[in-house]
Amino acid sequence: MRLVASEELLLVLLLSWQCLFCLANPTVDRHAEALLQWKSGVDWDGFDCLQSWSNATSPCNWAGIGCSSLVPHGHHQRDAILVVTNITLEFCYISGSLNKLRFAELPHLVHLDLHYNFLSGLIPSDIGDLSELSFLDLSDNMLSGPIPPSIGNLTNLVSLDLSHNSLSDGIFNFSPGILHNLKYLDLSHNNLAGLIPSSLGNLGRLYHLDLSFNKFSGHIPHELGMLHSLAVLYLNYNNINDSIPQSIGNLTRLEALDLSANEMGVGSIAVVCWRRKLTKGGIKSKPEDLLSIWNFDAKVAFPEILNATEDFDEKYCIGVGGYGSVFRAEIPGKGIFAIKLLHRMEDHFDIGAFLAEIEVLTKIKHRCIVKLHGYCSHSQCKFLVYDLIDRGSLASIWHDKEMVKKLDWPKRVTVVMAAQALSYLHHDCDDPIVHRDIKSSNILLDNSFKAYLSDFGMAKNLKHHSSSWSTIFTGTCGYIAPELSSIMVSTEKSDVYSFGVVALEMVMGKHPGDLLLPFFCRTEHHMKLKDILDQRIVAPTSDEEKDVILLVLVAFACLQICPKGRPTMQQVYQAFTARNLPAPILKPLNEIKLQHFHDVCGTIKNI
């Protein structure tokens, strides 16, 4: 009898617990219903981002969904309920609209990130119901129509990125109090037209404003001069045809300004702003300095560069790249510099590459990344000034019979430690940076064969205003990750693939060429490791063989066709540092087949 009573008691307790659970989670259940309804109306092209979304589990366990405990006002901690606060679904290739995503059912959402997808149609007006939202990124989609004025209701919004869409019409009025917390606003690469609203001057905390690549016309409102926190202002590639308001000179914190490609006489407004900053810092300026914009620890006038290169005479040219030529400039008393002169293309500079390199290199500092001393923007020429790295590029060494002999196996291992620079860009910067053009000609070597990463003209931030989606095929043939041929979306894993090609070059002393084909065709590598070693240098000693094996193992891991199968650059750098190898691959070089590396390359992630 006592046993039966115990069973009945357990049953009652179980039913009571289930009822309490149901009552405690009605909120997250509503969130699940809203999200599942949206899932039913979109496609994701076979990618698994939404695969885990089902009624069988809590949305807090779904991919891309984050939850937090909420304690209702006036209640105790034991009354806490779970609510969906975060949706992060970038690179999921989701196509469809946002119409079925019932924002009113997600009132506690703080972070909404759907960038790099194929979302189309209008931005629903009920997005304004997300009263607690602080981060909104819908960039790099196919959204069209006007920006809904209801976005102005998002009083807690700090960052708003709607760039790289097809949004049209004008911008709604930013009356006082609307979006008063907004610090980051990127509406670039759309079809927005009309006047730039003067009410933007009410966004007193704004530090980044990008309205570039739109169809804005008329004048620049003088109210922009009220944005005293503004550090970045991009208005380039519009139809602005009026003069620059003097109030822009009040922006004492401005670090980047681009007004190019408009119908106005820009002159040297950006230069004047920088000249004001330098003068404020105690550096006396001269009339000729109006043509120079210098950062960091150098102050070299424009004429000094012209004199040192004899107006960029070809005899000082030490290299030619995709969008610029590099000149050697020895300036008395100040050192020897490498000057990258931007190419003119049909009377237009590749200003995008110029600004990209400046933007990246002024924000980062690493011992394995070439140092930018300054840059100059002039109506007739634009150039950047770097440290001169003595031995030039790795690519040039492959073609120098004498120099390549000096690049022995220990030095080649030192060169691939440039992986540390890529690991820094991907994992240690505030905003991760993808280089997008890793190749042997962009790895420079100094006299001691220390490697430096260079040429950031294609680099992009993976967050905020810089985008990796592009209709332009970026990179260099032979180093481009296979996924870029179809989706054209650069990620950190694209850099990893390119690094894998360079790592294999270090072993072979040349580009791998056809050796990459089995990766694409998924056929077996029957060749032996000893057969691909660079024969121009002495064969590795028994102590060096381990490093050579590690080099090939890392290369094969980075060259996996599926991006998810590749290690991160952080894992690559850790593998080089640990110098451990899986037991199955520890064999004499003449016994190891390349196929063996395929079989164990996944272990790199765990070294």
Coordinates of C-alpha atoms in Angstrom, one line a residue:
M1 CA 0.0 0.0 0.0
R2 CA 2.8 2.3 0.9
L3 CA 4.5 1.6 -2.5
V4 CA 1.3 2.4 -4.4
A5 CA 1.0 5.6 -2.5
S6 CA 4.5 6.5 -3.4
E7 CA 3.9 5.8 -7.1
E8 CA 0.8 8.0 -7.0
L9 CA 2.7 10.7 -5.3
L10 CA 5.4 10.6 -7.9
L11 CA 2.8 10.8 -10.6
V12 CA 1.2 13.8 -9.1
L13 CA 4.5 15.5 -8.6
L14 CA 5.5 14.8 -12.2
L15 CA 2.2 16.2 -13.6
S16 CA 2.6 19.2 -11.4
W17 CA 6.1 19.8 -12.6
Q18 CA 5.0 19.5 -16.2
C19 CA 2.2 22.1 -15.6
L20 CA 4.6 24.5 -13.9
F21 CA 7.0 24.0 -16.8
C22 CA 4.3 24.9 -19.3
L23 CA 3.3 27.9 -17.3
A24 CA 6.9 29.0 -16.9
N25 CA 7.8 28.9 -20.6
P26 CA 4.8 30.4 -22.5
T27 CA 7.1 33.2 -23.7
V28 CA 9.8 31.1 -25.3
D29 CA 7.0 28.9 -26.9
R30 CA 5.6 32.0 -28.6
H31 CA 9.0 32.9 -29.8
A32 CA 9.5 29.4 -31.2
E33 CA 6.1 29.6 -33.0
A34 CA 7.1 33.0 -34.6
L35 CA 10.5 31.6 -35.7
L36 CA 9.1 28.4 -37.1
Q37 CA 6.5 30.3 -39.1
W38 CA 9.3 32.3 -40.7
K39 CA 11.3 29.2 -41.4
S40 CA 8.3 27.7 -43.3
G41 CA 8.4 30.6 -45.7
V42 CA 12.1 30.7 -46.6
D43 CA 14.7 28.5 -48.2
W44 CA 18.3 28.0 -47.2
D45 CA 19.7 26.1 -50.1
G46 CA 20.7 22.9 -48.3
F47 CA 22.8 24.7 -45.7
D48 CA 22.1 23.5 -42.1
C49 CA 21.6 26.8 -40.4
L50 CA 17.9 26.2 -39.9
Q51 CA 18.0 22.4 -39.8
S52 CA 17.8 22.2 -36.0
W53 CA 14.8 24.4 -35.8
S54 CA 11.8 22.2 -34.8
N55 CA 9.1 21.8 -32.2
A56 CA 11.1 18.9 -30.7
T57 CA 13.6 21.2 -28.9
S58 CA 13.6 24.6 -27.3
P59 CA 14.6 27.5 -29.6
C60 CA 17.3 28.2 -27.1
N61 CA 19.0 25.1 -28.5
W62 CA 18.6 26.0 -32.1
A63 CA 21.5 27.1 -34.3
G64 CA 21.8 30.9 -34.4
I65 CA 19.5 31.5 -31.5
G66 CA 20.5 32.9 -28.1
C67 CA 18.3 33.1 -25.0
S68 CA 18.6 34.9 -21.7
S69 CA 16.8 34.6 -18.4
L70 CA 14.3 37.4 -17.7
V71 CA 13.0 38.3 -14.3
P72 CA 9.6 40.1 -14.6
H73 CA 9.4 43.4 -12.8
G74 CA 8.5 42.9 -9.1
H75 CA 9.3 39.2 -9.2
H76 CA 12.1 37.1 -7.6
Q77 CA 14.9 35.3 -9.4
R78 CA 13.0 32.0 -9.1
D79 CA 10.3 33.5 -11.3
A80 CA 12.8 34.0 -14.2
I81 CA 11.7 32.9 -17.7
L82 CA 13.7 32.2 -20.8
V83 CA 13.3 34.7 -23.7
V84 CA 15.0 34.8 -27.2
T85 CA 17.4 37.7 -27.2
N86 CA 19.7 37.0 -30.1
I87 CA 19.3 35.9 -33.7
T88 CA 22.6 35.5 -35.6
L89 CA 22.2 33.8 -39.0
E90 CA 24.9 35.2 -41.3
F91 CA 26.3 33.2 -44.3
C92 CA 23.2 30.9 -44.3
Y93 CA 22.1 31.7 -47.8
I94 CA 18.5 32.2 -46.7
S95 CA 16.2 33.4 -49.5
G96 CA 12.8 34.7 -49.0
S97 CA 11.3 37.7 -47.2
L98 CA 11.1 38.9 -43.6
N99 CA 7.3 39.3 -43.8
K100 CA 6.5 36.1 -41.9
L101 CA 9.0 36.9 -39.1
R102 CA 6.6 38.3 -36.5
F103 CA 8.7 40.8 -34.7
A104 CA 5.9 41.7 -32.3
E105 CA 6.3 38.2 -30.9
L106 CA 10.0 38.8 -30.2
P107 CA 9.9 41.9 -27.9
H108 CA 13.0 41.0 -26.0
L109 CA 15.3 40.7 -29.0
V110 CA 18.6 42.6 -28.5
H111 CA 20.7 41.4 -31.4
L112 CA 19.5 40.7 -34.9
D113 CA 22.1 39.8 -37.5
L114 CA 20.9 38.4 -40.9
H115 CA 23.7 39.7 -43.1
Y116 CA 25.1 37.8 -46.1
N117 CA 21.9 36.1 -47.1
F118 CA 19.5 36.5 -50.1
L119 CA 16.5 38.1 -48.3
S120 CA 14.3 40.1 -50.6
G121 CA 11.3 42.3 -50.5
L122 CA 10.5 45.1 -48.0
I123 CA 11.8 45.6 -44.5
P124 CA 8.5 45.0 -42.5
S125 CA 7.3 48.0 -40.5
D126 CA 6.7 45.9 -37.4
I127 CA 10.5 45.8 -37.0
G128 CA 9.9 48.9 -35.0
D129 CA 8.3 46.8 -32.3
L130 CA 11.7 45.5 -31.2
S131 CA 11.9 48.1 -28.5
E132 CA 14.9 46.5 -26.8
L133 CA 17.0 46.0 -30.0
S134 CA 20.5 47.4 -29.8
F135 CA 22.2 45.8 -32.9
L136 CA 20.5 45.4 -36.3
D137 CA 22.4 44.1 -39.4
L138 CA 20.5 43.3 -42.6
S139 CA 23.4 44.2 -44.9
D140 CA 24.4 42.2 -48.0
N141 CA 20.9 41.0 -48.9
M142 CA 18.5 41.9 -51.7
L143 CA 16.0 44.0 -49.7
S144 CA 14.2 46.7 -51.6
G145 CA 11.7 49.6 -51.1
P146 CA 12.0 52.4 -48.5
I147 CA 13.5 52.2 -45.1
P148 CA 10.5 52.0 -42.8
P149 CA 10.2 55.0 -40.5
S150 CA 9.3 52.7 -37.7
I151 CA 13.0 51.9 -37.3
G152 CA 13.0 55.3 -35.6
N153 CA 11.1 53.7 -32.7
L154 CA 14.2 51.6 -31.8
T155 CA 15.4 53.9 -29.0
N156 CA 18.0 51.4 -27.8
L157 CA 19.6 50.9 -31.2
V158 CA 23.4 51.4 -31.2
S159 CA 24.4 49.9 -34.5
L160 CA 22.3 49.9 -37.8
D161 CA 23.7 48.4 -41.0
L162 CA 21.4 48.2 -44.0
S163 CA 24.2 48.5 -46.6
H164 CA 24.5 46.5 -49.9
N165 CA 20.8 46.1 -50.6
S166 CA 18.5 47.7 -53.1
L167 CA 16.7 50.1 -50.8
S168 CA 15.2 53.2 -52.5
D169 CA 13.5 56.5 -51.8
G170 CA 14.9 58.8 -49.1
I171 CA 15.7 58.6 -45.4
F172 CA 13.0 59.3 -42.8
N173 CA 13.3 62.3 -40.5
F174 CA 15.5 61.9 -37.4
S175 CA 13.6 64.2 -35.1
P176 CA 15.1 64.9 -31.6
G177 CA 15.0 61.8 -29.4
I178 CA 14.8 59.3 -32.3
L179 CA 17.7 56.8 -32.3
H180 CA 19.4 59.0 -29.8
N181 CA 21.8 56.1 -28.8
L182 CA 22.8 55.3 -32.4
K183 CA 26.6 55.3 -32.9
Y184 CA 27.0 53.4 -36.1
L185 CA 24.9 54.0 -39.3
D186 CA 25.7 52.4 -42.6
L187 CA 23.3 52.8 -45.5
S188 CA 25.9 52.6 -48.3
H189 CA 25.5 50.7 -51.6
N190 CA 21.7 51.2 -52.0
N191 CA 19.5 53.3 -54.3
L192 CA 18.6 55.9 -51.7
A193 CA 17.9 59.3 -53.3
G194 CA 16.8 62.8 -52.5
L195 CA 18.4 65.2 -50.0
I196 CA 20.5 64.1 -47.1
P197 CA 18.3 64.9 -44.2
S198 CA 19.5 67.8 -42.0
S199 CA 17.9 65.9 -39.0
L200 CA 20.9 63.6 -39.0
G201 CA 22.5 66.3 -36.9
N202 CA 20.3 65.2 -34.1
L203 CA 22.2 61.9 -33.8
G204 CA 24.6 63.3 -31.2
R205 CA 26.4 60.0 -30.4
L206 CA 27.1 59.0 -34.0
Y207 CA 30.7 58.2 -34.7
H208 CA 30.4 56.4 -38.1
L209 CA 28.2 57.6 -40.9
D210 CA 28.3 55.9 -44.4
L211 CA 25.9 57.1 -47.1
S212 CA 28.3 56.3 -50.0
F213 CA 27.3 54.7 -53.3
N214 CA 23.7 56.0 -53.4
K215 CA 21.9 58.7 -55.3
F216 CA 21.7 61.6 -52.8
S217 CA 21.7 65.0 -54.5
G218 CA 21.7 68.6 -53.5
H219 CA 23.9 69.9 -50.6
I220 CA 25.6 68.5 -47.6
P221 CA 23.5 69.8 -44.6
H222 CA 25.5 72.1 -42.3
E223 CA 23.9 70.3 -39.4
L224 CA 26.3 67.4 -39.9
G225 CA 28.8 69.7 -38.2
M226 CA 26.9 69.1 -35.0
L227 CA 28.0 65.5 -34.8
H228 CA 30.9 66.2 -32.6
S229 CA 31.6 62.4 -32.0
L230 CA 31.8 61.7 -35.7
A231 CA 35.1 59.9 -36.7
V232 CA 34.1 58.5 -40.1
L233 CA 32.0 60.2 -42.8
Y234 CA 31.6 58.7 -46.2
L235 CA 29.5 60.5 -48.8
N236 CA 31.4 59.4 -51.9
Y237 CA 29.7 58.3 -55.1
N238 CA 26.5 60.3 -54.9
N239 CA 25.1 63.2 -56.9
I240 CA 26.0 66.0 -54.4
N241 CA 26.6 69.2 -56.3
D242 CA 26.8 72.0 -53.8
S243 CA 29.8 73.3 -51.9
I244 CA 31.1 71.8 -48.7
P245 CA 29.7 73.5 -45.6
Q246 CA 32.2 75.2 -43.3
S247 CA 30.6 73.4 -40.3
I248 CA 32.4 70.2 -41.4
G249 CA 35.5 71.9 -40.0
N250 CA 34.0 71.6 -36.5
L251 CA 34.3 67.8 -36.6
T252 CA 37.5 67.7 -34.5
R253 CA 37.3 63.9 -34.0
L254 CA 37.0 63.1 -37.7
E255 CA 39.6 60.6 -38.9
A256 CA 38.2 59.5 -42.3
L257 CA 36.4 61.6 -44.8
D258 CA 35.5 60.7 -48.4
L259 CA 33.5 63.1 -50.6
S260 CA 34.9 61.8 -53.9
A261 CA 32.9 60.9 -57.1
N262 CA 30.3 63.7 -56.6
E263 CA 29.4 66.7 -58.8
M264 CA 31.2 69.1 -56.5
G265 CA 34.6 70.6 -56.2
V266 CA 36.0 68.6 -53.4
G267 CA 39.4 70.1 -53.5
S268 CA 41.5 68.9 -50.6
I269 CA 38.8 68.9 -47.8
A270 CA 40.1 65.6 -46.4
V271 CA 43.7 67.0 -46.5
V272 CA 42.6 70.2 -44.8
C273 CA 41.0 68.2 -42.0
W274 CA 44.1 66.2 -41.4
R275 CA 46.3 69.4 -41.6
R276 CA 44.1 70.9 -38.8
K277 CA 44.6 67.8 -36.7
L278 CA 48.4 67.8 -37.2
T279 CA 48.6 71.5 -36.4
K280 CA 46.5 71.0 -33.3
G281 CA 49.0 68.3 -32.2
G282 CA 51.8 70.8 -32.3
I283 CA 53.3 70.1 -35.7
K284 CA 53.8 73.2 -37.8
S285 CA 52.5 72.9 -41.3
K286 CA 53.8 74.5 -44.5
P287 CA 51.8 75.3 -47.7
E288 CA 53.2 72.2 -49.5
D289 CA 51.9 70.0 -46.7
L290 CA 48.4 70.6 -47.9
L291 CA 49.0 67.8 -50.3
S292 CA 50.0 65.3 -47.7
I293 CA 48.2 63.3 -45.1
W294 CA 50.6 61.7 -42.7
N295 CA 50.0 59.4 -39.7
F296 CA 51.9 57.8 -36.9
D297 CA 55.6 58.7 -36.7
A298 CA 56.5 60.3 -40.0
K299 CA 56.2 63.8 -41.5
V300 CA 57.5 63.9 -45.0
A301 CA 56.4 66.6 -47.4
F302 CA 54.9 65.7 -50.8
P303 CA 57.9 67.3 -52.7
E304 CA 60.3 65.1 -50.8
I305 CA 58.7 62.0 -52.3
L306 CA 58.7 63.5 -55.8
N307 CA 62.4 64.4 -55.5
A308 CA 63.4 61.0 -54.1
T309 CA 61.7 59.2 -57.0
E310 CA 62.3 61.9 -59.7
D311 CA 58.6 62.2 -60.2
F312 CA 58.1 58.5 -60.0
D313 CA 60.6 57.6 -62.7
E314 CA 60.6 54.0 -63.8
K315 CA 64.2 53.4 -62.6
Y316 CA 63.0 53.6 -59.0
C317 CA 60.1 51.1 -59.6
I318 CA 60.7 47.9 -57.7
G319 CA 57.4 46.1 -58.4
V320 CA 54.0 46.3 -60.1
G321 CA 50.8 45.0 -58.5
G322 CA 47.2 44.8 -59.4
Y323 CA 46.3 48.4 -58.6
G324 CA 49.6 50.1 -58.0
S325 CA 53.4 50.3 -58.7
V326 CA 55.9 50.3 -55.9
F327 CA 58.9 52.7 -55.9
R328 CA 62.0 52.9 -53.7
A329 CA 62.4 56.3 -52.1
E330 CA 65.5 57.3 -50.1
I331 CA 64.8 60.5 -48.2
P332 CA 67.9 62.1 -46.6
G333 CA 67.8 62.0 -42.8
K334 CA 64.5 60.1 -42.8
G335 CA 65.2 56.7 -44.2
I336 CA 64.3 54.4 -47.1
F337 CA 60.6 53.9 -47.9
A338 CA 58.5 51.9 -50.3
I339 CA 56.0 54.1 -52.1
K340 CA 52.9 52.4 -53.6
L341 CA 51.6 54.7 -56.3
L342 CA 48.0 54.0 -57.2
H343 CA 47.3 53.3 -60.9
R344 CA 45.1 55.6 -62.9
M345 CA 42.4 53.7 -64.8
E346 CA 40.6 55.8 -67.4
D347 CA 41.2 59.0 -65.4
H348 CA 39.8 57.4 -62.3
F349 CA 41.7 56.0 -59.3
D350 CA 40.8 52.8 -57.7
I351 CA 39.8 54.8 -54.6
G352 CA 38.1 51.7 -53.0
A353 CA 41.4 49.8 -52.8
F354 CA 43.2 52.9 -51.7
L355 CA 40.8 53.6 -48.8
A356 CA 40.6 49.9 -47.9
E357 CA 44.3 49.7 -47.3
I358 CA 44.4 52.9 -45.3
E359 CA 41.4 51.8 -43.2
V360 CA 42.9 48.4 -42.3
L361 CA 46.5 49.5 -41.7
T362 CA 45.6 52.5 -39.6
K363 CA 43.7 50.3 -37.2
I364 CA 46.1 47.4 -36.8
K365 CA 49.6 47.0 -35.6
H366 CA 51.5 43.7 -35.8
R367 CA 55.1 42.7 -36.1
C368 CA 54.4 40.5 -39.1
I369 CA 52.3 43.1 -41.0
V370 CA 54.1 45.7 -43.1
K371 CA 54.0 49.1 -41.4
L372 CA 52.2 52.0 -43.0
H373 CA 53.9 55.3 -42.3
G374 CA 51.5 57.6 -44.1
Y375 CA 49.5 58.3 -47.3
C376 CA 48.9 61.1 -49.7
S377 CA 45.8 62.1 -51.6
H378 CA 46.4 64.5 -54.4
S379 CA 44.4 65.4 -57.5
Q380 CA 47.0 63.9 -59.8
C381 CA 48.3 61.0 -57.7
K382 CA 47.6 58.9 -54.6
F383 CA 50.2 56.9 -52.8
L384 CA 50.9 55.0 -49.6
V385 CA 54.2 55.0 -47.8
Y386 CA 55.6 51.8 -46.1
D387 CA 58.7 50.5 -44.6
L388 CA 60.9 49.0 -47.3
I389 CA 61.2 45.3 -46.8
D390 CA 64.6 44.5 -48.3
R391 CA 64.4 41.1 -50.0
G392 CA 61.1 41.8 -51.7
S393 CA 58.3 39.2 -52.2
L394 CA 58.4 35.5 -51.7
A395 CA 57.2 35.1 -55.3
S396 CA 60.3 37.0 -56.6
I397 CA 62.6 34.7 -54.7
W398 CA 61.2 31.6 -56.4
H399 CA 62.5 33.0 -59.7
D400 CA 66.0 33.9 -58.3
K401 CA 68.3 30.9 -58.5
E402 CA 70.8 32.3 -56.1
M403 CA 68.4 33.7 -53.6
V404 CA 66.3 30.6 -53.4
K405 CA 69.3 28.6 -52.3
K406 CA 69.5 30.8 -49.2
L407 CA 65.9 29.9 -48.3
D408 CA 66.6 26.6 -46.7
W409 CA 64.2 24.4 -44.8
P410 CA 64.5 26.2 -41.4
K411 CA 64.0 29.6 -43.0
R412 CA 61.0 28.3 -44.9
V413 CA 59.4 27.2 -41.6
T414 CA 60.1 30.7 -40.3
V415 CA 58.4 32.2 -43.3
V416 CA 55.1 30.3 -42.8
M417 CA 55.0 31.8 -39.3
A418 CA 53.3 34.7 -41.1
A419 CA 50.3 32.6 -40.1
Q420 CA 50.5 34.5 -36.9
A421 CA 49.6 37.7 -38.7
L422 CA 46.5 36.1 -40.3
S423 CA 45.5 34.7 -36.9
Y424 CA 45.7 38.2 -35.5
L425 CA 43.5 39.6 -38.3
H426 CA 40.9 36.9 -37.9
H427 CA 40.8 36.5 -34.2
D428 CA 42.4 39.3 -32.3
C429 CA 41.1 42.5 -34.0
D430 CA 38.0 44.2 -32.6
D431 CA 36.4 43.6 -36.0
P432 CA 37.8 40.5 -37.8
I433 CA 39.5 41.3 -41.0
V434 CA 39.7 39.1 -44.1
H435 CA 42.7 39.8 -46.4
R436 CA 41.2 38.3 -49.5
D437 CA 44.5 38.2 -51.5
I438 CA 46.9 35.9 -49.7
K439 CA 49.6 34.9 -52.2
S440 CA 53.4 34.6 -52.3
S441 CA 53.8 38.0 -54.0
N442 CA 52.1 39.6 -50.9
I443 CA 54.5 38.0 -48.5
L444 CA 57.6 40.1 -48.1
L445 CA 60.9 39.0 -46.6
D446 CA 63.5 41.1 -44.8
N447 CA 67.3 40.5 -44.7
S448 CA 66.8 37.8 -42.0
F449 CA 64.0 36.2 -44.0
K450 CA 61.4 37.3 -41.5
A451 CA 58.0 37.4 -43.3
Y452 CA 55.6 40.3 -43.5
L453 CA 52.1 40.3 -44.8
S454 CA 51.4 43.2 -47.2
D455 CA 48.9 44.6 -49.8
F456 CA 45.6 45.1 -48.0
G457 CA 43.8 46.8 -51.0
M458 CA 41.2 44.0 -51.1
A459 CA 40.9 43.6 -47.3
K460 CA 37.5 43.9 -45.7
N461 CA 36.1 44.0 -42.2
L462 CA 33.7 41.1 -41.6
K463 CA 31.5 43.3 -39.3
H464 CA 29.9 46.7 -39.5
H465 CA 30.4 48.8 -42.7
S466 CA 32.9 46.7 -44.6
S467 CA 31.3 43.9 -46.5
S468 CA 32.7 40.7 -48.0
W469 CA 29.8 40.2 -50.5
S470 CA 30.8 41.4 -53.9
T471 CA 29.9 41.0 -57.5
I472 CA 33.5 41.5 -58.3
F473 CA 35.7 38.4 -58.3
T474 CA 38.4 39.2 -55.8
G475 CA 41.7 37.5 -55.3
T476 CA 44.4 36.0 -57.6
C477 CA 43.9 32.9 -59.8
G478 CA 45.6 29.9 -58.3
Y479 CA 45.0 31.1 -54.7
I480 CA 41.3 31.6 -54.8
A481 CA 39.2 29.4 -52.5
P482 CA 36.8 27.2 -54.6
E483 CA 33.6 28.5 -53.0
L484 CA 34.3 32.0 -54.3
S485 CA 33.7 30.9 -57.9
S486 CA 30.0 30.4 -57.1
I487 CA 29.0 32.5 -54.1
M488 CA 31.6 35.2 -54.1
V489 CA 31.5 35.6 -50.4
S490 CA 34.9 35.9 -48.7
T491 CA 35.3 34.7 -45.2
E492 CA 38.2 33.9 -42.9
K493 CA 38.2 30.4 -44.4
S494 CA 38.9 31.8 -47.8
D495 CA 42.1 33.2 -46.4
V496 CA 42.9 29.8 -44.9
Y497 CA 42.6 28.2 -48.3
S498 CA 45.0 30.7 -49.9
F499 CA 47.4 30.2 -47.1
G500 CA 47.3 26.5 -47.8
V501 CA 48.5 27.2 -51.3
V502 CA 51.4 29.3 -50.0
A503 CA 52.3 26.6 -47.4
L504 CA 52.6 24.0 -50.2
E505 CA 54.7 26.5 -52.2
M506 CA 57.2 26.6 -49.4
V507 CA 57.7 22.8 -49.8
M508 CA 57.8 22.8 -53.6
G509 CA 59.5 26.1 -54.3
K510 CA 56.8 27.0 -56.8
H511 CA 53.0 27.2 -57.1
P512 CA 51.5 23.7 -56.6
G513 CA 49.6 23.9 -60.0
D514 CA 48.1 20.6 -60.9
L515 CA 48.8 19.2 -57.5
L516 CA 45.7 21.0 -56.3
L517 CA 43.4 19.1 -58.8
P518 CA 42.9 16.0 -56.6
F519 CA 41.4 18.3 -53.9
F520 CA 38.7 19.4 -56.4
C521 CA 38.2 16.0 -58.1
R522 CA 38.3 14.0 -54.8
T523 CA 40.8 11.6 -56.4
E524 CA 43.7 10.0 -54.6
H525 CA 47.2 11.4 -54.4
H526 CA 49.5 8.6 -55.3
M527 CA 52.7 10.7 -55.4
K528 CA 55.2 10.5 -52.6
L529 CA 56.2 13.4 -50.5
K530 CA 59.9 13.2 -51.4
D531 CA 58.9 13.7 -55.1
I532 CA 57.5 17.2 -54.6
L533 CA 60.3 18.7 -52.5
D534 CA 62.2 21.7 -53.9
Q535 CA 65.3 20.1 -55.4
R536 CA 67.2 23.4 -55.6
I537 CA 68.1 23.2 -51.9
V538 CA 69.7 20.5 -49.8
A539 CA 67.3 17.7 -48.8
P540 CA 66.0 18.1 -45.2
T541 CA 68.0 16.5 -42.4
S542 CA 66.3 14.0 -40.1
D543 CA 65.6 16.8 -37.7
E544 CA 64.1 19.0 -40.4
E545 CA 61.9 16.3 -41.9
K546 CA 59.4 16.7 -39.1
D547 CA 58.9 20.4 -40.0
V548 CA 58.5 19.5 -43.7
I549 CA 55.8 16.9 -42.8
L550 CA 54.1 19.5 -40.6
L551 CA 54.1 22.0 -43.5
V552 CA 52.4 19.6 -45.9
L553 CA 50.0 18.5 -43.2
V554 CA 48.9 22.1 -42.6
A555 CA 48.7 22.8 -46.3
F556 CA 46.4 19.8 -46.9
A557 CA 44.2 20.8 -44.0
C558 CA 43.9 24.3 -45.3
L559 CA 43.1 23.2 -48.9
Q560 CA 40.0 21.2 -48.0
I561 CA 37.2 22.0 -50.5
C562 CA 34.5 22.4 -47.8
P563 CA 35.3 25.6 -45.8
K564 CA 34.0 24.0 -42.6
G565 CA 36.6 21.3 -43.0
R566 CA 39.5 23.8 -42.9
P567 CA 41.1 24.8 -39.6
T568 CA 41.1 28.4 -38.4
M569 CA 44.3 30.4 -38.7
Q570 CA 44.5 30.4 -35.0
Q571 CA 44.6 26.6 -35.1
V572 CA 47.2 26.7 -37.9
Y573 CA 49.5 29.0 -35.9
Q574 CA 49.1 26.8 -32.8
A575 CA 50.0 23.8 -34.8
F576 CA 53.2 25.4 -36.0
T577 CA 54.0 26.5 -32.5
A578 CA 53.3 23.1 -30.9
R579 CA 55.1 21.2 -33.7
N580 CA 53.3 18.0 -32.8
L581 CA 52.4 15.4 -35.4
P582 CA 49.9 12.5 -35.4
A583 CA 51.6 9.1 -35.0
P584 CA 50.3 7.7 -38.4
I585 CA 52.2 10.3 -40.4
L586 CA 55.6 10.0 -38.5
K587 CA 57.4 8.1 -41.2
P588 CA 60.6 8.6 -43.3
L589 CA 59.9 11.0 -46.2
N590 CA 60.5 8.3 -48.8
E591 CA 57.7 6.2 -47.3
I592 CA 55.0 8.9 -47.0
K593 CA 52.5 9.3 -49.8
L594 CA 50.5 12.5 -50.2
Q595 CA 47.3 10.5 -49.7
H596 CA 48.4 9.9 -46.1
F597 CA 48.0 13.7 -45.5
H598 CA 44.4 13.5 -46.7
D599 CA 43.7 10.8 -44.2
V600 CA 45.0 12.7 -41.2
C601 CA 44.8 16.4 -42.0
G602 CA 41.7 16.8 -39.8
T603 CA 43.9 16.3 -36.8
I604 CA 45.4 19.8 -37.3
K605 CA 42.4 21.3 -35.5
N606 CA 43.3 19.3 -32.3
I607 CA 47.1 19.8 -32.2

